PDB file of C-alpha atoms in Angstrom:
ATOM      1  CA  MET T   1     231.940  93.704  96.487  1.00 46.00           C
ATOM      2  CA  ASN T   2     228.811  95.040  98.076  1.00 52.00           C
ATOM      3  CA  LYS T   3     229.292  93.453 101.487  1.00 56.00           C
ATOM      4  CA  SER T   4     231.516  95.659 103.576  1.00 72.00           C
ATOM      5  CA  ARG T   5     233.324  93.193 105.808  1.00 92.00           C
ATOM      6  CA  LEU T   6     235.835  90.553 104.787  1.00 96.00           C
ATOM      7  CA  TYR T   7     237.134  87.978 107.234  1.00 96.00           C
ATOM      8  CA  ILE T   8     239.973  85.536 106.706  1.00 97.00           C
ATOM      9  CA  LEU T   9     239.851  82.392 108.810  1.00 98.00           C
ATOM     10  CA  LYS T  10     243.106  80.408 109.025  1.00 98.00           C
ATOM     11  CA  LEU T  11     242.861  76.803 110.164  1.00 98.00           C
ATOM     12  CA  GLY T  12     246.299  75.770 111.343  1.00 98.00           C
ATOM     13  CA  GLY T  13     247.792  72.513 110.189  1.00 97.00           C
ATOM     14  CA  SER T  14     248.300  71.295 113.753  1.00 96.00           C
ATOM     15  CA  LEU T  15     244.586  71.848 114.409  1.00 98.00           C
ATOM     16  CA  ILE T  16     243.290  69.880 111.423  1.00 98.00           C
ATOM     17  CA  THR T  17     245.927  67.113 111.326  1.00 98.00           C
ATOM     18  CA  ASP T  18     247.747  64.925 113.799  1.00 96.00           C
ATOM     19  CA  LYS T  19     251.278  66.265 113.431  1.00 88.00           C
ATOM     20  CA  LEU T  20     252.708  63.243 115.234  1.00 92.00           C
ATOM     21  CA  ARG T  21     251.317  60.812 112.640  1.00 95.00           C
ATOM     22  CA  GLU T  22     252.106  61.348 108.968  1.00 95.00           C
ATOM     23  CA  TYR T  23     249.183  62.022 106.630  1.00 96.00           C
ATOM     24  CA  THR T  24     246.592  61.865 109.404  1.00 97.00           C
ATOM     25  CA  PRO T  25     243.674  64.311 109.230  1.00 98.00           C
ATOM     26  CA  ARG T  26     241.655  65.030 112.349  1.00 98.00           C
ATOM     27  CA  ILE T  27     238.313  64.359 110.651  1.00 98.00           C
ATOM     28  CA  ASP T  28     236.302  64.903 113.826  1.00 98.00           C
ATOM     29  CA  VAL T  29     237.842  68.356 114.267  1.00 99.00           C
ATOM     30  CA  ILE T  30     237.386  69.240 110.585  1.00 99.00           C
ATOM     31  CA  ARG T  31     233.708  68.232 110.696  1.00 99.00           C
ATOM     32  CA  ARG T  32     233.124  70.213 113.885  1.00 98.00           C
ATOM     33  CA  LEU T  33     234.811  73.278 112.384  1.00 98.00           C
ATOM     34  CA  ALA T  34     232.755  72.939 109.194  1.00 98.00           C
ATOM     35  CA  MET T  35     229.537  72.861 111.209  1.00 98.00           C
ATOM     36  CA  GLU T  36     230.622  75.787 113.407  1.00 97.00           C
ATOM     37  CA  ILE T  37     231.538  77.857 110.353  1.00 97.00           C
ATOM     38  CA  LYS T  38     228.192  77.001 108.749  1.00 96.00           C
ATOM     39  CA  GLU T  39     226.259  77.901 111.914  1.00 94.00           C
ATOM     40  CA  GLY T  40     228.154  81.163 112.385  1.00 92.00           C
ATOM     41  CA  TYR T  41     228.153  82.267 108.759  1.00 86.00           C
ATOM     42  CA  ILE T  42     225.877  85.211 108.054  1.00 79.00           C
ATOM     43  CA  ASP T  43     225.150  86.922 104.777  1.00 76.00           C
ATOM     44  CA  ASP T  44     226.428  90.377 105.659  1.00 81.00           C
ATOM     45  CA  TYR T  45     230.137  89.562 105.334  1.00 91.00           C
ATOM     46  CA  LYS T  46     232.567  87.802 103.028  1.00 96.00           C
ATOM     47  CA  LEU T  47     234.786  84.942 104.165  1.00 97.00           C
ATOM     48  CA  ILE T  48     238.016  83.403 102.926  1.00 98.00           C
ATOM     49  CA  ILE T  49     239.143  80.164 104.563  1.00 98.00           C
ATOM     50  CA  GLY T  50     242.807  79.223 104.532  1.00 98.00           C
ATOM     51  CA  HIS T  51     244.456  76.147 105.966  1.00 98.00           C
ATOM     52  CA  GLY T  52     247.898  74.884 106.747  1.00 96.00           C
ATOM     53  CA  GLY T  53     249.331  71.552 105.717  1.00 96.00           C
ATOM     54  CA  GLY T  54     250.087  69.922 109.028  1.00 94.00           C
ATOM     55  CA  SER T  55     251.238  66.332 108.692  1.00 93.00           C
ATOM     56  CA  PHE T  56     250.576  66.214 104.945  1.00 96.00           C
ATOM     57  CA  PRO T  57     252.957  68.330 102.794  1.00 95.00           C
ATOM     58  CA  HIS T  58     255.512  68.968 105.541  1.00 91.00           C
ATOM     59  CA  VAL T  59     256.662  65.347 105.405  1.00 91.00           C
ATOM     60  CA  SER T  60     257.523  65.422 101.708  1.00 94.00           C
ATOM     61  CA  ALA T  61     258.770  69.024 101.890  1.00 92.00           C
ATOM     62  CA  ALA T  62     261.345  67.978 104.484  1.00 92.00           C
ATOM     63  CA  LYS T  63     262.305  64.856 102.535  1.00 93.00           C
ATOM     64  CA  TYR T  64     262.880  66.734  99.271  1.00 94.00           C
ATOM     65  CA  LYS T  65     264.111  69.998 100.861  1.00 90.00           C
ATOM     66  CA  THR T  66     261.774  71.970  98.626  1.00 87.00           C
ATOM     67  CA  SER T  67     262.219  75.141 100.681  1.00 84.00           C
ATOM     68  CA  LEU T  68     265.744  75.325  99.241  1.00 86.00           C
ATOM     69  CA  GLY T  69     264.468  75.427  95.659  1.00 83.00           C
ATOM     70  CA  PHE T  70     265.665  73.193  92.838  1.00 84.00           C
ATOM     71  CA  ILE T  71     268.885  71.879  94.346  1.00 89.00           C
ATOM     72  CA  ASP T  72     268.974  68.548  92.498  1.00 90.00           C
ATOM     73  CA  GLU T  73     266.889  66.304  90.255  1.00 88.00           C
ATOM     74  CA  ASP T  74     264.869  65.028  93.230  1.00 90.00           C
ATOM     75  CA  SER T  75     263.788  68.609  93.985  1.00 88.00           C
ATOM     76  CA  LYS T  76     261.746  68.776  90.798  1.00 88.00           C
ATOM     77  CA  ARG T  77     259.875  65.594  91.632  1.00 93.00           C
ATOM     78  CA  GLY T  78     259.627  66.719  95.239  1.00 94.00           C
ATOM     79  CA  MET T  79     257.808  69.896  94.237  1.00 91.00           C
ATOM     80  CA  SER T  80     255.072  67.812  92.616  1.00 94.00           C
ATOM     81  CA  ILE T  81     254.856  65.423  95.561  1.00 96.00           C
ATOM     82  CA  VAL T  82     254.537  68.291  98.059  1.00 95.00           C
ATOM     83  CA  HIS T  83     251.792  69.782  95.880  1.00 94.00           C
ATOM     84  CA  TYR T  84     250.007  66.413  95.738  1.00 96.00           C
ATOM     85  CA  ASP T  85     250.191  66.010  99.522  1.00 97.00           C
ATOM     86  CA  ALA T  86     248.773  69.509 100.068  1.00 97.00           C
ATOM     87  CA  LEU T  87     245.964  68.727  97.601  1.00 97.00           C
ATOM     88  CA  ARG T  88     245.074  65.542  99.476  1.00 98.00           C
ATOM     89  CA  LEU T  89     244.416  67.484 102.661  1.00 98.00           C
ATOM     90  CA  ASN T  90     242.626  70.262 100.791  1.00 98.00           C
ATOM     91  CA  MET T  91     240.260  67.737  99.194  1.00 98.00           C
ATOM     92  CA  ILE T  92     239.362  66.377 102.638  1.00 99.00           C
ATOM     93  CA  LEU T  93     238.515  69.874 103.858  1.00 99.00           C
ATOM     94  CA  LEU T  94     236.627  70.711 100.675  1.00 99.00           C
ATOM     95  CA  LYS T  95     234.452  67.597 101.027  1.00 99.00           C
ATOM     96  CA  GLU T  96     233.667  68.235 104.691  1.00 99.00           C
ATOM     97  CA  PHE T  97     232.812  71.902 104.048  1.00 99.00           C
ATOM     98  CA  LEU T  98     230.555  70.957 101.137  1.00 98.00           C
ATOM     99  CA  ASP T  99     228.895  68.253 103.237  1.00 98.00           C
ATOM    100  CA  ALA T 100     228.226  70.907 105.911  1.00 98.00           C
ATOM    101  CA  GLY T 101     226.408  73.028 103.327  1.00 97.00           C
ATOM    102  CA  LEU T 102     229.074  75.665 102.746  1.00 97.00           C
ATOM    103  CA  ASN T 103     229.611  76.996  99.221  1.00 97.00           C
ATOM    104  CA  VAL T 104     233.388  76.691  98.978  1.00 98.00           C
ATOM    105  CA  TYR T 105     235.796  76.513  96.065  1.00 98.00           C
ATOM    106  CA  THR T 106     239.498  75.717  96.194  1.00 98.00           C
ATOM    107  CA  ILE T 107     241.986  78.228  94.864  1.00 97.00           C
ATOM    108  CA  HIS T 108     245.379  76.601  94.395  1.00 93.00           C
ATOM    109  CA  PRO T 109     248.123  79.025  95.460  1.00 89.00           C
ATOM    110  CA  SER T 110     250.514  77.733  92.813  1.00 86.00           C
ATOM    111  CA  SER T 111     247.970  78.663  90.137  1.00 90.00           C
ATOM    112  CA  ILE T 112     247.671  82.325  91.137  1.00 94.00           C
ATOM    113  CA  SER T 113     251.105  83.218  92.506  1.00 90.00           C
ATOM    114  CA  LEU T 114     254.802  83.156  91.750  1.00 87.00           C
ATOM    115  CA  SER T 115     257.567  83.067  94.311  1.00 82.00           C
ATOM    116  CA  LYS T 116     261.295  83.557  94.278  1.00 82.00           C
ATOM    117  CA  ARG T 117     263.616  82.522  97.093  1.00 76.00           C
ATOM    118  CA  GLY T 118     260.639  81.749  99.310  1.00 74.00           C
ATOM    119  CA  LYS T 119     258.918  85.115  98.834  1.00 84.00           C
ATOM    120  CA  ILE T 120     255.781  85.786  96.803  1.00 87.00           C
ATOM    121  CA  VAL T 121     256.704  88.137  93.963  1.00 93.00           C
ATOM    122  CA  SER T 122     253.399  88.125  92.081  1.00 94.00           C
ATOM    123  CA  ILE T 123     249.817  87.205  92.880  1.00 93.00           C
ATOM    124  CA  TYR T 124     246.696  87.282  90.715  1.00 93.00           C
ATOM    125  CA  ILE T 125     243.679  87.821  92.989  1.00 96.00           C
ATOM    126  CA  LYS T 126     240.878  88.208  90.444  1.00 97.00           C
ATOM    127  CA  PRO T 127     239.689  84.590  90.856  1.00 97.00           C
ATOM    128  CA  ILE T 128     239.317  85.175  94.601  1.00 97.00           C
ATOM    129  CA  ILE T 129     237.434  88.429  94.044  1.00 97.00           C
ATOM    130  CA  GLN T 130     235.134  86.725  91.521  1.00 97.00           C
ATOM    131  CA  LEU T 131     234.255  83.986  94.000  1.00 97.00           C
ATOM    132  CA  LEU T 132     233.566  86.501  96.771  1.00 96.00           C
ATOM    133  CA  GLN T 133     231.347  88.565  94.479  1.00 95.00           C
ATOM    134  CA  ASN T 134     229.292  85.430  93.824  1.00 96.00           C
ATOM    135  CA  ASP T 135     228.974  84.541  97.518  1.00 95.00           C
ATOM    136  CA  ILE T 136     231.325  81.581  97.247  1.00 97.00           C
ATOM    137  CA  ILE T 137     233.935  81.059  99.953  1.00 98.00           C
ATOM    138  CA  PRO T 138     237.475  80.748  98.566  1.00 98.00           C
ATOM    139  CA  LEU T 139     239.366  77.877 100.193  1.00 99.00           C
ATOM    140  CA  VAL T 140     243.115  78.481 100.003  1.00 98.00           C
ATOM    141  CA  TYR T 141     246.043  76.606 101.456  1.00 95.00           C
ATOM    142  CA  GLY T 142     249.770  76.788 101.817  1.00 84.00           C
TER     143      GLY T 142
END
């Protein structure tokens, strides 16, 4: 990458969702953040945006106890439901960032990493590097 500085901006789940109400994004906050990022973004650095899940995947993760791994048949279905819930929030952020004029692209963590017992054991970062080299902001979550 020819730009020397890389910044990672993490948007916490409790900032972008109402954690007291299930599956409730704070659209006004997300839009404001998108505009602030757009206004503050300059071409001499690279940016990665990450976000938490807030009131989206944490609900289903608790219900299916996915942090414990595959403990029963419901765990397998639960993994997919947690992923779906995280995607729902990510799509909201992606739309708002695109509407604000940011060139962003979602990288799904489950597509580039493997974990074991809650720890990442392998990660493939080339897709992130490729986006950065093409002046596209990777949008990651998890």
